[in-house]
Amino acid sequence: MAAMIEAHGLKKVFTTGDGKRIEAVKGVDLAVQKGEIFSLLGPNGAGKTTTINMISGLIEPTEGDASIGGHSITGEPLRAKALLGVIPQEIALYPKLSARQNLNFFGKMYGLSGADLNRRVDEVLDFIDLRDRQNDRVENFSGGMKRRVNIGVGLLHRPQVVYMDEPTVGIDPQNRRRVLDTVFRLRDEYNMTVLYTTHLMEEAQELSDRVGIIDHGEIIALGTQGELTQQVGEEDRLTIGIDAVQAPQQLLDALQTQIEGVTQAEFLAPTLPEGVDSEELERKGGKIRVLAKRGRKALPRILNLIEEHNVEVNSVEVREPDLEAVFLHLTGRALRD
Amino acid sequence: MFNKIWAIVQKDLYTTFTDRNLVLIMFAVPLAIATIVGVVFGGLGDGDNLTLDRIPVAIVNLDEGYESFGQQANLGADFAALATGGEMTSGTSAVGSDTSTACPLSDAQSSGTSQSSMTDILAATEVATEAEARAGVESGDYDVAIVFPADFSASLSPRINEDEASPPADPVAVSIYANSAQSVDGAIVRSIVEGYVDTIQTGYIALETTINSLIASNPVAAIVGGNNDAANAVIACAFGDTLATIRLDRQSIEVQADDEPAVTGGAFSYILIQIGAAQAMVFGLFAAQFGIISIVEERREGTMQRMMLSPTPRNVIIGGKFTATFFMVVLQMSVLLLALTVIASFGAGTFVWLWGSNILLLVLLILAVAIAICGLSVILASIARTPEQVGTLGSVFNILLGLVAGAFGFPPILPVAYLSLIYWGVNGLEALAIGSTDITLNLLVLFGQGIVFFLLGTWLFSRRVEA
């Protein structure tokens, strides 16, 4: 069966005002099956949005092509776009129009009209639970309500593919939960294919059937969560906060050589905004990150070793293998760096 | 496709006209400016007058004149003399007759009509050649050039004692060159020349009738001609001061009792036409600016991208935005022009329709202006990246276009003003207001500008979206 979304060799090069060429996406290959929730995970500036903008036809690829439901986005853009519902990261609504007027307008942009449009608008208002506020201006809505209308617009024409671009950015936990539940409903109740971009590992882990990790314009890993974590083995990740702005190299060496299971130990220097004085830096301290098999078991010995080197421990965090670890393993950087 | 364009138009008009601040700026401000300026400089009431600037005119007199029945005449030279304040040559008797005899024609011309000296209206200069006059008009030194042909006097000469079966002389053909951008001045000058020719012809008809009846009753007197007092009196009238009484009743402009031309409805109405038309254009540009800002804002707010992610071609989206702005400008200008008429009527105490009788041309002109304005707005939308840039760039654009076009009370800066759509729009409305229908060039320029601006703007806009 053909994939619902396919991308082959997608590349995008931007030229800046001073003539500099920036390769934002360096040849992405992707295939997402029908009914699948696929997350594109990567830090800010990794190329997620540019990739999706090419797949959805908002910008033309410099090289390569993508298709939605078998329709090339460059050859048959209108057919491809008709299958796609977009839920952008920012609230893309007309604040002076009511929820219903917004839905009506965008419904017309998708070719809906008359009774069909009215019925779909009613269904969507029910889906986003805003029927009772349908005639209120969007500018008077709370952030969460705006987010729901924003989602509703993307679902109005019953798309086969829904693209959601970091839809939980800047919303409270309750509304975030509602958004995530909506994603599951789209797949489970409507058999929609969901393409979800996020820089939040937790969301990708919770939602995704499969995950693509993107960094510097390239997909560096792709698969189910289990397949990806296998890439980093069974190592736990221990993050130990210390009161020093620098860790002795002997300590890092000792952690790797003297404690069984430790495969990597590194110091993460504290970072503060420019202009903050050194005292503040010292107060914040740095972190030692340790990758270790059976990390919880090794933790007491690790703490002892640190104490022996006259370094005071402020905090300890132990994480089992996850997508963050995968990203760290593949790039040497944390997802949030 | 049209459903989508219409959806964009409806949405944009709704969001615009539900914004009270926008409505205030679009309608109340230009009306207030025009009314205040009208009251300050024109006063209220029907009888107020306004002195118009004299029209710079080049006169080329190629007329070779003629001599008939003992009289010499050069009607082209006479016109030039009347226009420049010089001395007339016609009516001088070849045999020394007295031309001071009472003139019944002169009385007839004067009675019950308002009159004006040509020098009050024209700032005339005689130039030697037609080419020189044309060049003067092209360069803006003169608004109008009048060329009297060599046979001007001869073609108008009275047919005295001629066989009635003989063919009449060829019609007189006076050439009037007016830069189409000065169609109002051209219309006034044409009216003056027509009045001049009419007056001559009226005099000659009376002359022909009188002389021919004299000849019929006294063939001897006809032979001696100039010695007949009655005939001399009539001839003197035909070539004398009567020619100086030019009636300007071919146009809606009427000559007032105190010799100053004014528009129906008084000076207040005249200023409303000038300032109101200019303000309608300038604020039409500002209305279009709101349209542009909405495009840039939609890009910033993401709704433009959302439209572009729908199965809607880009040209439909741009077309929808353009059409919405077009409707907005047409609506705004129509309401403003109607409102100015209402204000003029209040000022005059009676109904005054300011914009001439040719409604079709008025509608065409409004459409042409709206297209030009919208074309310009598409270019601006393609250049500006933020609403703030639109505000700054747009305001500079609008004020510059208004300044060079004379929208703020100063004379237009020619030839730069020819680039300004405001100039062509105001000029066209003024022409319609005085009853002229010669606004073809105005329409062509405005439609042309609109199409060129739109194509250029669309191209630039598409490049921007791609980037």
Short mmCIF file of C-alpha atoms in Angstrom, two decimals, chain A residues 28-328:
data_model
loop_
_atom_site.label_atom_id
_atom_site.label_comp_id
_atom_site.label_asym_id
_atom_site.label_seq_id
_atom_site.Cartn_x
_atom_site.Cartn_y
_atom_site.Cartn_z
CA VAL A 28 14.78 14.42 3.62
CA ASP A 29 13.24 11.04 2.80
CA LEU A 30 10.07 10.12 4.62
CA ALA A 31 7.08 7.77 4.37
CA VAL A 32 4.08 7.95 6.72
CA GLN A 33 1.38 5.29 6.53
CA LYS A 34 -2.36 5.87 6.67
CA GLY A 35 -3.72 6.11 10.20
CA GLU A 36 -0.29 6.64 11.68
CA ILE A 37 0.77 9.35 14.12
CA PHE A 38 4.20 10.38 12.99
CA SER A 39 6.20 12.91 14.98
CA LEU A 40 9.05 14.94 13.64
CA LEU A 41 11.20 15.67 16.67
CA GLY A 42 14.04 18.12 16.78
CA PRO A 43 15.33 21.23 18.49
CA ASN A 44 14.31 24.67 17.37
CA GLY A 45 15.87 25.51 14.03
CA ALA A 46 16.44 21.86 13.12
CA GLY A 47 14.39 22.15 9.92
CA LYS A 48 11.07 20.66 11.08
CA THR A 49 8.85 23.48 9.93
CA THR A 50 10.71 23.99 6.65
CA THR A 51 10.34 20.28 5.90
CA ILE A 52 6.64 20.34 6.66
CA ASN A 53 6.15 23.59 4.73
CA MET A 54 7.56 21.84 1.68
CA ILE A 55 5.42 18.75 2.22
CA SER A 56 2.31 20.87 2.63
CA GLY A 57 3.07 23.02 -0.43
CA LEU A 58 3.58 26.31 1.36
CA ILE A 59 7.09 26.64 -0.02
CA GLU A 60 8.63 24.98 -3.04
CA PRO A 61 11.49 22.58 -2.47
CA THR A 62 14.82 23.46 -4.01
CA GLU A 63 15.15 19.79 -4.86
CA GLY A 64 13.04 16.67 -4.41
CA ASP A 65 9.31 16.18 -4.15
CA ALA A 66 6.63 15.12 -1.73
CA SER A 67 3.19 13.64 -2.17
CA ILE A 68 0.03 13.44 -0.11
CA GLY A 69 -2.33 10.60 -0.89
CA GLY A 70 -0.35 9.94 -4.05
CA HIS A 71 -0.66 13.50 -5.36
CA SER A 72 2.59 15.32 -5.91
CA ILE A 73 2.71 18.58 -4.03
CA THR A 74 4.59 20.18 -6.91
CA GLY A 75 2.68 18.52 -9.76
CA GLU A 76 -0.85 18.48 -8.34
CA PRO A 77 -0.70 20.93 -5.47
CA LEU A 78 -4.44 21.61 -5.24
CA ARG A 79 -5.34 17.90 -5.09
CA ALA A 80 -2.65 17.28 -2.51
CA LYS A 81 -3.71 20.26 -0.40
CA ALA A 82 -7.35 19.17 -0.50
CA LEU A 83 -6.33 16.05 1.46
CA LEU A 84 -4.37 18.01 4.03
CA GLY A 85 -5.61 19.82 7.11
CA VAL A 86 -3.15 22.20 8.70
CA ILE A 87 -3.04 23.21 12.33
CA PRO A 88 -0.32 25.80 12.64
CA GLN A 89 1.69 26.52 15.73
CA GLU A 90 0.42 30.09 16.02
CA ILE A 91 -3.25 30.94 16.26
CA ALA A 92 -4.06 31.68 12.61
CA LEU A 93 -7.58 33.08 12.93
CA TYR A 94 -9.34 36.38 12.32
CA PRO A 95 -9.82 37.88 15.78
CA LYS A 96 -12.67 40.16 14.74
CA LEU A 97 -14.68 37.27 13.32
CA SER A 98 -16.62 34.87 15.47
CA ALA A 99 -15.66 31.22 15.77
CA ARG A 100 -18.41 30.30 13.32
CA GLN A 101 -17.41 33.02 10.85
CA ASN A 102 -13.81 31.82 10.95
CA LEU A 103 -14.88 28.26 10.30
CA ASN A 104 -17.23 29.39 7.53
CA PHE A 105 -14.52 31.40 5.81
CA PHE A 106 -11.87 28.70 5.86
CA GLY A 107 -14.48 26.12 4.90
CA LYS A 108 -15.11 28.12 1.74
CA MET A 109 -11.37 28.20 1.07
CA TYR A 110 -11.54 24.39 1.08
CA GLY A 111 -14.40 24.42 -1.38
CA LEU A 112 -17.23 23.75 1.06
CA SER A 113 -20.48 25.63 0.61
CA GLY A 114 -24.17 25.71 1.47
CA ALA A 115 -25.73 23.06 3.68
CA ASP A 116 -22.59 20.92 3.54
CA LEU A 117 -20.55 23.78 4.97
CA ASN A 118 -23.10 24.48 7.71
CA ARG A 119 -23.21 20.84 8.71
CA ARG A 120 -19.44 20.55 8.85
CA VAL A 121 -19.16 23.74 10.87
CA ASP A 122 -21.71 22.39 13.36
CA GLU A 123 -19.83 19.10 13.61
CA VAL A 124 -16.52 20.85 14.20
CA LEU A 125 -18.03 23.20 16.78
CA ASP A 126 -19.24 20.13 18.62
CA PHE A 127 -15.87 18.42 18.23
CA ILE A 128 -14.00 21.36 19.74
CA ASP A 129 -16.77 21.87 22.29
CA LEU A 130 -17.47 25.48 21.41
CA ARG A 131 -21.04 25.32 20.09
CA ASP A 132 -22.27 27.62 22.86
CA ARG A 133 -19.65 30.26 22.05
CA GLN A 134 -19.83 29.96 18.27
CA ASN A 135 -21.00 33.54 17.71
CA ASP A 136 -18.49 35.20 20.02
CA ARG A 137 -15.58 37.02 18.49
CA VAL A 138 -12.37 35.03 18.65
CA GLU A 139 -10.56 38.04 20.14
CA ASN A 140 -12.67 37.54 23.27
CA PHE A 141 -11.68 33.87 23.67
CA SER A 142 -9.13 32.48 26.11
CA GLY A 143 -5.89 31.06 24.72
CA GLY A 144 -7.17 27.51 25.02
CA MET A 145 -10.42 28.29 23.24
CA LYS A 146 -8.54 29.98 20.42
CA ARG A 147 -6.36 26.91 20.16
CA ARG A 148 -9.45 24.74 19.83
CA VAL A 149 -10.85 26.89 17.03
CA ASN A 150 -7.43 26.79 15.43
CA ILE A 151 -7.60 23.01 15.45
CA GLY A 152 -11.20 23.01 14.26
CA VAL A 153 -10.34 24.99 11.16
CA GLY A 154 -7.81 22.34 10.17
CA LEU A 155 -10.36 19.56 10.50
CA LEU A 156 -13.27 21.26 8.77
CA HIS A 157 -12.99 19.55 5.40
CA ARG A 158 -12.38 16.10 6.87
CA PRO A 159 -8.79 15.82 5.69
CA GLN A 160 -7.08 12.48 5.33
CA VAL A 161 -3.85 13.94 6.65
CA VAL A 162 -3.57 16.41 9.50
CA TYR A 163 -0.40 18.33 10.04
CA MET A 164 0.01 19.83 13.51
CA ASP A 165 2.93 22.16 14.02
CA GLU A 166 3.89 22.27 17.70
CA PRO A 167 0.25 22.82 18.72
CA THR A 168 0.93 22.81 22.46
CA VAL A 169 3.44 25.65 22.53
CA GLY A 170 2.48 28.25 25.11
CA ILE A 171 -0.66 26.65 26.52
CA ASP A 172 -1.51 25.48 29.99
CA PRO A 173 -1.34 21.79 31.00
CA GLN A 174 -5.11 21.32 30.89
CA ASN A 175 -5.42 22.55 27.30
CA ARG A 176 -2.26 20.69 26.39
CA ARG A 177 -3.89 17.49 27.57
CA ARG A 178 -6.95 18.31 25.51
CA VAL A 179 -4.82 18.80 22.38
CA LEU A 180 -3.01 15.51 22.87
CA ASP A 181 -6.32 13.71 23.38
CA THR A 182 -7.57 15.30 20.17
CA VAL A 183 -4.63 13.82 18.29
CA PHE A 184 -5.55 10.35 19.49
CA ARG A 185 -9.20 10.90 18.56
CA LEU A 186 -8.22 11.92 15.04
CA ARG A 187 -6.38 8.67 14.55
CA ASP A 188 -8.67 6.37 16.48
CA GLU A 189 -12.10 7.78 15.56
CA TYR A 190 -11.47 9.23 12.11
CA ASN A 191 -8.54 7.10 10.91
CA MET A 192 -6.64 10.24 9.99
CA THR A 193 -2.91 10.30 9.43
CA VAL A 194 -1.27 12.80 11.76
CA LEU A 195 2.03 14.49 11.08
CA TYR A 196 3.10 16.13 14.31
CA THR A 197 6.12 18.32 14.87
CA THR A 198 7.46 19.04 18.31
CA HIS A 199 10.61 19.80 20.18
CA LEU A 200 9.15 18.17 23.30
CA MET A 201 10.39 14.66 23.66
CA GLU A 202 7.62 13.75 26.11
CA GLU A 203 4.92 14.56 23.58
CA ALA A 204 6.63 12.64 20.83
CA GLN A 205 6.99 9.66 23.11
CA GLU A 206 3.38 9.73 24.25
CA LEU A 207 1.76 10.30 20.88
CA SER A 208 3.80 8.73 18.20
CA ASP A 209 3.54 5.45 16.42
CA ARG A 210 6.83 6.39 14.83
CA VAL A 211 9.27 9.24 15.28
CA GLY A 212 11.69 10.96 12.96
CA ILE A 213 14.47 12.87 14.68
CA ILE A 214 15.69 15.80 12.68
CA ASP A 215 18.76 17.91 13.29
CA HIS A 216 20.52 20.47 11.11
CA GLY A 217 18.16 19.75 8.25
CA GLU A 218 18.66 15.98 8.20
CA ILE A 219 16.66 13.08 9.59
CA ILE A 220 19.19 11.37 11.78
CA ALA A 221 16.94 8.64 13.16
CA LEU A 222 13.59 7.20 12.24
CA GLY A 223 11.50 4.43 13.75
CA THR A 224 9.32 3.46 16.69
CA GLN A 225 10.39 4.57 20.12
CA GLY A 226 11.64 1.09 20.90
CA GLU A 227 13.67 0.92 17.73
CA LEU A 228 15.26 4.27 18.46
CA THR A 229 16.14 3.63 22.09
CA GLN A 230 17.80 0.40 21.07
CA GLN A 231 20.30 2.58 19.27
CA VAL A 232 21.58 3.88 22.61
CA GLY A 233 21.47 0.54 24.34
CA GLU A 234 20.18 0.10 27.86
CA GLU A 235 21.96 3.06 29.36
CA ASP A 236 20.30 5.26 31.94
CA ARG A 237 21.08 8.92 31.94
CA LEU A 238 22.10 10.53 35.22
CA THR A 239 22.27 14.28 35.54
CA ILE A 240 23.99 15.45 38.72
CA GLY A 241 23.92 19.11 39.69
CA ILE A 242 27.09 20.32 41.44
CA ASP A 243 28.04 23.57 43.15
CA ALA A 244 31.13 24.17 41.00
CA VAL A 245 31.41 25.95 37.68
CA GLN A 246 33.98 23.40 36.54
CA ALA A 247 34.41 19.68 37.33
CA PRO A 248 37.88 18.20 37.81
CA GLN A 249 38.93 16.13 34.80
CA GLN A 250 40.19 13.47 37.23
CA LEU A 251 36.65 13.08 38.50
CA LEU A 252 35.25 12.58 35.01
CA ASP A 253 37.99 10.08 34.20
CA ALA A 254 37.41 8.26 37.49
CA LEU A 255 33.69 7.99 36.85
CA GLN A 256 34.33 6.27 33.53
CA THR A 257 37.11 3.96 34.70
CA GLN A 258 36.28 3.09 38.29
CA ILE A 259 32.52 2.49 38.19
CA GLU A 260 31.15 -0.48 36.36
CA GLY A 261 28.59 0.27 33.66
CA VAL A 262 29.47 3.92 33.15
CA THR A 263 30.15 4.54 29.49
CA GLN A 264 30.29 8.30 29.38
CA ALA A 265 30.79 11.17 31.83
CA GLU A 266 30.90 14.78 30.84
CA PHE A 267 30.62 18.19 32.43
CA LEU A 268 27.88 20.58 31.33
CA ALA A 269 28.96 24.11 32.10
CA PRO A 270 26.32 26.44 33.48
CA THR A 271 24.89 28.87 30.98
CA LEU A 272 23.46 32.23 31.88
CA PRO A 273 22.26 35.11 29.78
CA GLU A 274 24.86 37.67 28.74
CA GLY A 275 25.57 40.26 31.37
CA VAL A 276 24.91 38.03 34.39
CA ASP A 277 27.82 38.25 36.81
CA SER A 278 30.12 35.40 37.82
CA GLU A 279 28.63 35.17 41.32
CA GLU A 280 25.31 34.24 39.82
CA LEU A 281 27.11 31.69 37.67
CA GLU A 282 28.70 30.14 40.73
CA ARG A 283 25.40 30.01 42.55
CA LYS A 284 23.87 28.12 39.64
CA GLY A 285 26.75 25.63 39.32
CA GLY A 286 27.23 23.07 36.57
CA LYS A 287 26.11 19.51 35.83
CA ILE A 288 27.79 16.22 35.33
CA ARG A 289 26.03 13.94 32.90
CA VAL A 290 26.70 10.24 33.16
CA LEU A 291 25.50 7.46 30.87
CA ALA A 292 25.46 4.16 32.68
CA LYS A 293 23.90 0.73 32.39
CA ARG A 294 21.73 0.10 35.44
CA GLY A 295 22.25 3.69 36.45
CA ARG A 296 20.12 3.53 39.59
CA LYS A 297 22.27 0.74 40.98
CA ALA A 298 25.47 2.67 40.19
CA LEU A 299 24.21 5.94 41.63
CA PRO A 300 25.49 5.55 45.28
CA ARG A 301 28.98 4.79 44.07
CA ILE A 302 28.91 7.70 41.67
CA LEU A 303 27.89 10.10 44.44
CA ASN A 304 30.62 8.77 46.71
CA LEU A 305 33.21 9.30 44.03
CA ILE A 306 32.08 12.86 43.49
CA GLU A 307 32.26 13.56 47.22
CA GLU A 308 35.77 12.13 47.33
CA HIS A 309 36.77 14.81 44.83
CA ASN A 310 35.41 17.51 47.18
CA VAL A 311 32.57 18.42 44.90
CA GLU A 312 29.20 19.11 46.50
CA VAL A 313 26.11 17.61 44.88
CA ASN A 314 23.00 19.78 44.59
CA SER A 315 20.59 17.61 42.66
CA VAL A 316 20.27 14.22 41.02
CA GLU A 317 18.09 13.15 38.11
CA VAL A 318 17.95 9.63 36.68
CA ARG A 319 16.28 8.97 33.36
CA GLU A 320 15.83 5.71 31.61
CA PRO A 321 16.53 5.46 27.88
CA ASP A 322 14.24 7.80 25.94
CA LEU A 323 14.19 9.90 22.82
CA GLU A 324 16.14 12.62 24.57
CA ALA A 325 18.85 10.09 25.18
CA VAL A 326 18.69 9.02 21.59
CA PHE A 327 19.12 12.59 20.48
CA LEU A 328 21.97 13.07 22.91
#
